[in-house]
Amino acid sequence: MSLLPVTLFGDKILRKKTSKVTEVDNKTIELIKNMFSTMHNANGIGLAANQVGADKAIFVVDISALEDYEDSKPMAIINPKIVERSEEKIKMEEGCLSIPEIRAEIERPKEIIITYQDVDLKEHTIKAGDVLARVMQHEYDHLQGILFTDYFTPEDKKKIKPQLEDIKNRKKEIDYPVSDDVSYQLR
Ligand code: ZN
């Protein structure tokens, strides 16, 4: 297993809708394993494939480091689709490994129903709530090229602009491996 560089705000691949996975070969399995190590190394609880420069509709989730969620299992989610969103919305604080040190309360549906495939491409449908629903919606957005800062108000977007510029220009010190330019793609 190895650590992969994490793509940063401004990197082109983070704005691209990722491609559907049609075959899970050894390379895909290796990618998923490396996504887990990369996420754990950076103390993340979710990571999308384009956050490591891969154009694939895959994200990984592991919320077991959070208090009260110790029993939850790490999951690799392939070709997800959110098929239902609860009308009830809640605010929760979010952060993103691709946008280090920026955190904000974002309002999203409290519960979702999501369909996805596992590494055997077997189809699953699950209902997720609270923290799990939150992480899944954030990662699902990544796969569509959407970032959590897109939900900021115009005033808040203005406020974080200098920080985003620093991230984009690699002027911020980050304690995990990151991509070295905006065109980075995993080979
Ligand atoms: Zn993120």
CSV table of C-alpha atoms and ligand atoms in Angstrom, one decimal:
chain,number,residue,atom,x,y,z
A,1,MET,CA,0.0,0.0,0.0
A,2,SER,CA,1.2,3.5,-0.7
A,3,LEU,CA,0.1,7.0,-0.1
A,4,LEU,CA,-1.1,8.9,-3.1
A,5,PRO,CA,-0.8,12.7,-3.5
A,6,VAL,CA,-4.1,14.5,-2.7
A,7,THR,CA,-5.4,16.9,-5.3
A,8,LEU,CA,-6.0,20.5,-4.2
A,9,PHE,CA,-8.5,23.2,-4.8
A,10,GLY,CA,-7.8,24.5,-8.3
A,11,ASP,CA,-6.8,21.1,-9.7
A,12,LYS,CA,-8.7,20.5,-12.9
A,13,ILE,CA,-9.7,16.9,-12.1
A,14,LEU,CA,-11.7,18.1,-9.0
A,15,ARG,CA,-14.1,19.9,-11.4
A,16,LYS,CA,-14.6,17.0,-13.7
A,17,LYS,CA,-17.5,14.6,-13.4
A,18,THR,CA,-15.8,11.2,-12.9
A,19,SER,CA,-16.3,8.2,-15.2
A,20,LYS,CA,-18.4,5.2,-14.5
A,21,VAL,CA,-16.5,2.1,-13.4
A,22,THR,CA,-17.3,-0.9,-15.7
A,23,GLU,CA,-14.6,-3.3,-14.5
A,24,VAL,CA,-12.9,-3.8,-11.2
A,25,ASP,CA,-9.4,-5.1,-12.1
A,26,ASN,CA,-6.3,-5.4,-9.9
A,27,LYS,CA,-5.4,-1.8,-10.6
A,28,THR,CA,-8.8,-0.6,-9.3
A,29,ILE,CA,-8.4,-2.8,-6.2
A,30,GLU,CA,-5.0,-1.3,-5.6
A,31,LEU,CA,-6.4,2.2,-6.1
A,32,ILE,CA,-9.1,1.6,-3.5
A,33,LYS,CA,-6.5,0.2,-1.0
A,34,ASN,CA,-4.3,3.2,-1.6
A,35,MET,CA,-7.3,5.6,-1.2
A,36,PHE,CA,-7.9,4.1,2.2
A,37,SER,CA,-4.3,4.5,3.3
A,38,THR,CA,-4.2,8.0,1.9
A,39,MET,CA,-7.4,9.0,3.7
A,40,HIS,CA,-6.3,7.4,7.1
A,41,ASN,CA,-2.9,9.0,6.9
A,42,ALA,CA,-4.5,12.4,6.5
A,43,ASN,CA,-7.1,11.7,9.2
A,44,GLY,CA,-9.9,12.0,6.7
A,45,ILE,CA,-13.3,10.2,7.0
A,46,GLY,CA,-14.1,10.2,3.3
A,47,LEU,CA,-12.1,10.4,0.0
A,48,ALA,CA,-13.2,10.5,-3.6
A,49,ALA,CA,-11.1,9.0,-6.5
A,50,ASN,CA,-10.6,12.4,-8.2
A,51,GLN,CA,-9.1,13.6,-4.9
A,52,VAL,CA,-6.2,11.3,-5.7
A,53,GLY,CA,-6.2,12.2,-9.4
A,54,ALA,CA,-8.2,9.2,-10.6
A,55,ASP,CA,-11.1,9.7,-13.0
A,56,LYS,CA,-13.3,7.0,-11.6
A,57,ALA,CA,-16.7,7.1,-9.8
A,58,ILE,CA,-15.4,5.7,-6.5
A,59,PHE,CA,-15.3,7.0,-3.0
A,60,VAL,CA,-14.2,5.5,0.3
A,61,VAL,CA,-15.7,6.2,3.7
A,62,ASP,CA,-14.5,5.3,7.2
A,63,ILE,CA,-16.2,7.1,10.1
A,64,SER,CA,-15.1,4.6,12.8
A,65,ALA,CA,-12.6,7.1,14.2
A,66,LEU,CA,-15.5,9.3,15.3
A,67,GLU,CA,-17.0,9.0,18.8
A,68,ASP,CA,-20.2,6.8,18.8
A,69,TYR,CA,-19.4,5.4,15.4
A,70,GLU,CA,-16.6,3.0,16.4
A,71,ASP,CA,-18.5,0.0,15.0
A,72,SER,CA,-19.1,1.3,11.6
A,73,LYS,CA,-17.3,-0.5,8.8
A,74,PRO,CA,-15.1,1.1,6.2
A,75,MET,CA,-16.8,1.1,2.8
A,76,ALA,CA,-15.7,1.4,-0.8
A,77,ILE,CA,-18.5,2.8,-2.9
A,78,ILE,CA,-18.5,2.4,-6.7
A,79,ASN,CA,-20.8,4.1,-9.2
A,80,PRO,CA,-23.0,5.7,-6.5
A,81,LYS,CA,-26.4,7.3,-7.1
A,82,ILE,CA,-28.3,9.2,-4.5
A,83,VAL,CA,-31.9,8.1,-5.3
A,84,GLU,CA,-33.7,9.8,-2.4
A,85,ARG,CA,-33.0,12.8,-0.1
A,86,SER,CA,-35.0,13.6,3.0
A,87,GLU,CA,-36.9,16.8,3.1
A,88,GLU,CA,-35.5,17.4,6.6
A,89,LYS,CA,-32.2,19.2,6.3
A,90,ILE,CA,-29.5,19.7,9.0
A,91,LYS,CA,-26.4,21.8,9.4
A,92,MET,CA,-23.1,20.0,10.1
A,93,GLU,CA,-19.5,21.2,10.0
A,94,GLU,CA,-17.5,19.9,7.0
A,95,GLY,CA,-13.9,20.0,5.9
A,96,CYS,CA,-12.1,18.6,2.9
A,97,LEU,CA,-8.6,17.1,2.4
A,98,SER,CA,-8.5,19.0,-0.9
A,99,ILE,CA,-9.2,22.3,0.8
A,100,PRO,CA,-7.1,22.1,4.0
A,101,GLU,CA,-8.0,24.1,7.1
A,102,ILE,CA,-11.3,25.5,5.7
A,103,ARG,CA,-14.3,24.3,7.7
A,104,ALA,CA,-17.8,25.4,7.6
A,105,GLU,CA,-21.4,24.5,8.6
A,106,ILE,CA,-23.2,23.3,5.5
A,107,GLU,CA,-26.9,22.5,5.3
A,108,ARG,CA,-27.8,19.2,3.6
A,109,PRO,CA,-30.6,16.6,3.7
A,110,LYS,CA,-30.5,14.6,7.0
A,111,GLU,CA,-31.0,11.2,5.3
A,112,ILE,CA,-30.4,9.7,1.9
A,113,ILE,CA,-31.0,6.5,0.1
A,114,ILE,CA,-28.0,5.6,-2.0
A,115,THR,CA,-27.4,2.8,-4.5
A,116,TYR,CA,-23.9,1.7,-5.3
A,117,GLN,CA,-21.8,-1.2,-6.3
A,118,ASP,CA,-19.1,-3.1,-4.3
A,119,VAL,CA,-15.8,-4.3,-5.5
A,120,ASP,CA,-17.6,-7.3,-7.1
A,121,LEU,CA,-19.9,-4.9,-8.8
A,122,LYS,CA,-22.7,-6.2,-6.8
A,123,GLU,CA,-25.5,-3.7,-6.4
A,124,HIS,CA,-26.5,-2.4,-3.0
A,125,THR,CA,-29.1,0.1,-1.7
A,126,ILE,CA,-28.8,1.6,1.7
A,127,LYS,CA,-30.4,4.3,3.8
A,128,ALA,CA,-27.9,6.5,5.5
A,129,GLY,CA,-28.5,9.2,8.1
A,130,ASP,CA,-26.6,11.9,10.0
A,131,VAL,CA,-22.8,11.6,9.8
A,132,LEU,CA,-22.7,8.8,7.3
A,133,ALA,CA,-25.3,10.6,5.1
A,134,ARG,CA,-23.2,13.8,5.4
A,135,VAL,CA,-19.9,12.2,4.4
A,136,MET,CA,-21.6,10.3,1.5
A,137,GLN,CA,-23.2,13.5,0.1
A,138,HIS,CA,-19.9,15.4,0.3
A,139,GLU,CA,-18.0,12.6,-1.5
A,140,TYR,CA,-20.8,12.0,-4.0
A,141,ASP,CA,-20.5,15.7,-4.8
A,142,HIS,CA,-16.8,15.3,-5.5
A,143,LEU,CA,-17.6,12.7,-8.1
A,144,GLN,CA,-19.8,15.3,-9.9
A,145,GLY,CA,-17.1,17.9,-9.7
A,146,ILE,CA,-18.8,19.8,-6.8
A,147,LEU,CA,-16.9,21.1,-3.8
A,148,PHE,CA,-18.4,22.0,-0.4
A,149,THR,CA,-17.2,25.6,-0.8
A,150,ASP,CA,-19.6,25.9,-3.7
A,151,TYR,CA,-22.4,26.1,-1.1
A,152,PHE,CA,-20.9,29.1,0.6
A,153,THR,CA,-22.7,32.5,0.4
A,154,PRO,CA,-21.1,35.1,-1.9
A,155,GLU,CA,-19.7,36.9,1.2
A,156,ASP,CA,-18.2,33.8,2.6
A,157,LYS,CA,-16.7,32.9,-0.7
A,158,LYS,CA,-15.0,36.3,-0.8
A,159,LYS,CA,-13.7,35.8,2.7
A,160,ILE,CA,-12.0,32.5,1.9
A,161,LYS,CA,-10.6,33.6,-1.5
A,162,PRO,CA,-7.1,34.4,-0.2
A,163,GLN,CA,-6.9,31.0,1.6
A,164,LEU,CA,-8.0,29.3,-1.6
A,165,GLU,CA,-5.4,31.1,-3.6
A,166,ASP,CA,-2.7,30.0,-1.2
A,167,ILE,CA,-3.9,26.4,-1.5
A,168,LYS,CA,-4.0,26.6,-5.3
A,169,ASN,CA,-0.5,28.2,-5.5
A,170,ARG,CA,1.0,25.6,-3.1
A,171,LYS,CA,1.8,28.3,-0.5
A,172,LYS,CA,0.2,26.4,2.3
A,173,GLU,CA,2.0,23.9,4.3
A,174,ILE,CA,0.1,20.6,4.3
A,175,ASP,CA,1.2,17.6,6.4
A,176,TYR,CA,0.2,14.9,3.8
A,177,PRO,CA,1.4,14.4,0.3
A,178,VAL,CA,-0.4,16.6,-2.3
A,179,SER,CA,-0.3,17.0,-6.1
A,180,ASP,CA,2.3,19.4,-7.4
A,181,ASP,CA,0.3,21.2,-10.1
A,182,VAL,CA,-3.3,21.8,-11.2
A,183,SER,CA,-3.1,19.3,-14.1
A,184,TYR,CA,-2.1,16.4,-11.9
A,185,GLN,CA,-3.6,13.0,-12.9
A,186,LEU,CA,-2.8,9.6,-11.4
A,187,ARG,CA,-1.1,7.2,-13.7
B,1,ZN,ZN,-13.8,16.8,0.1
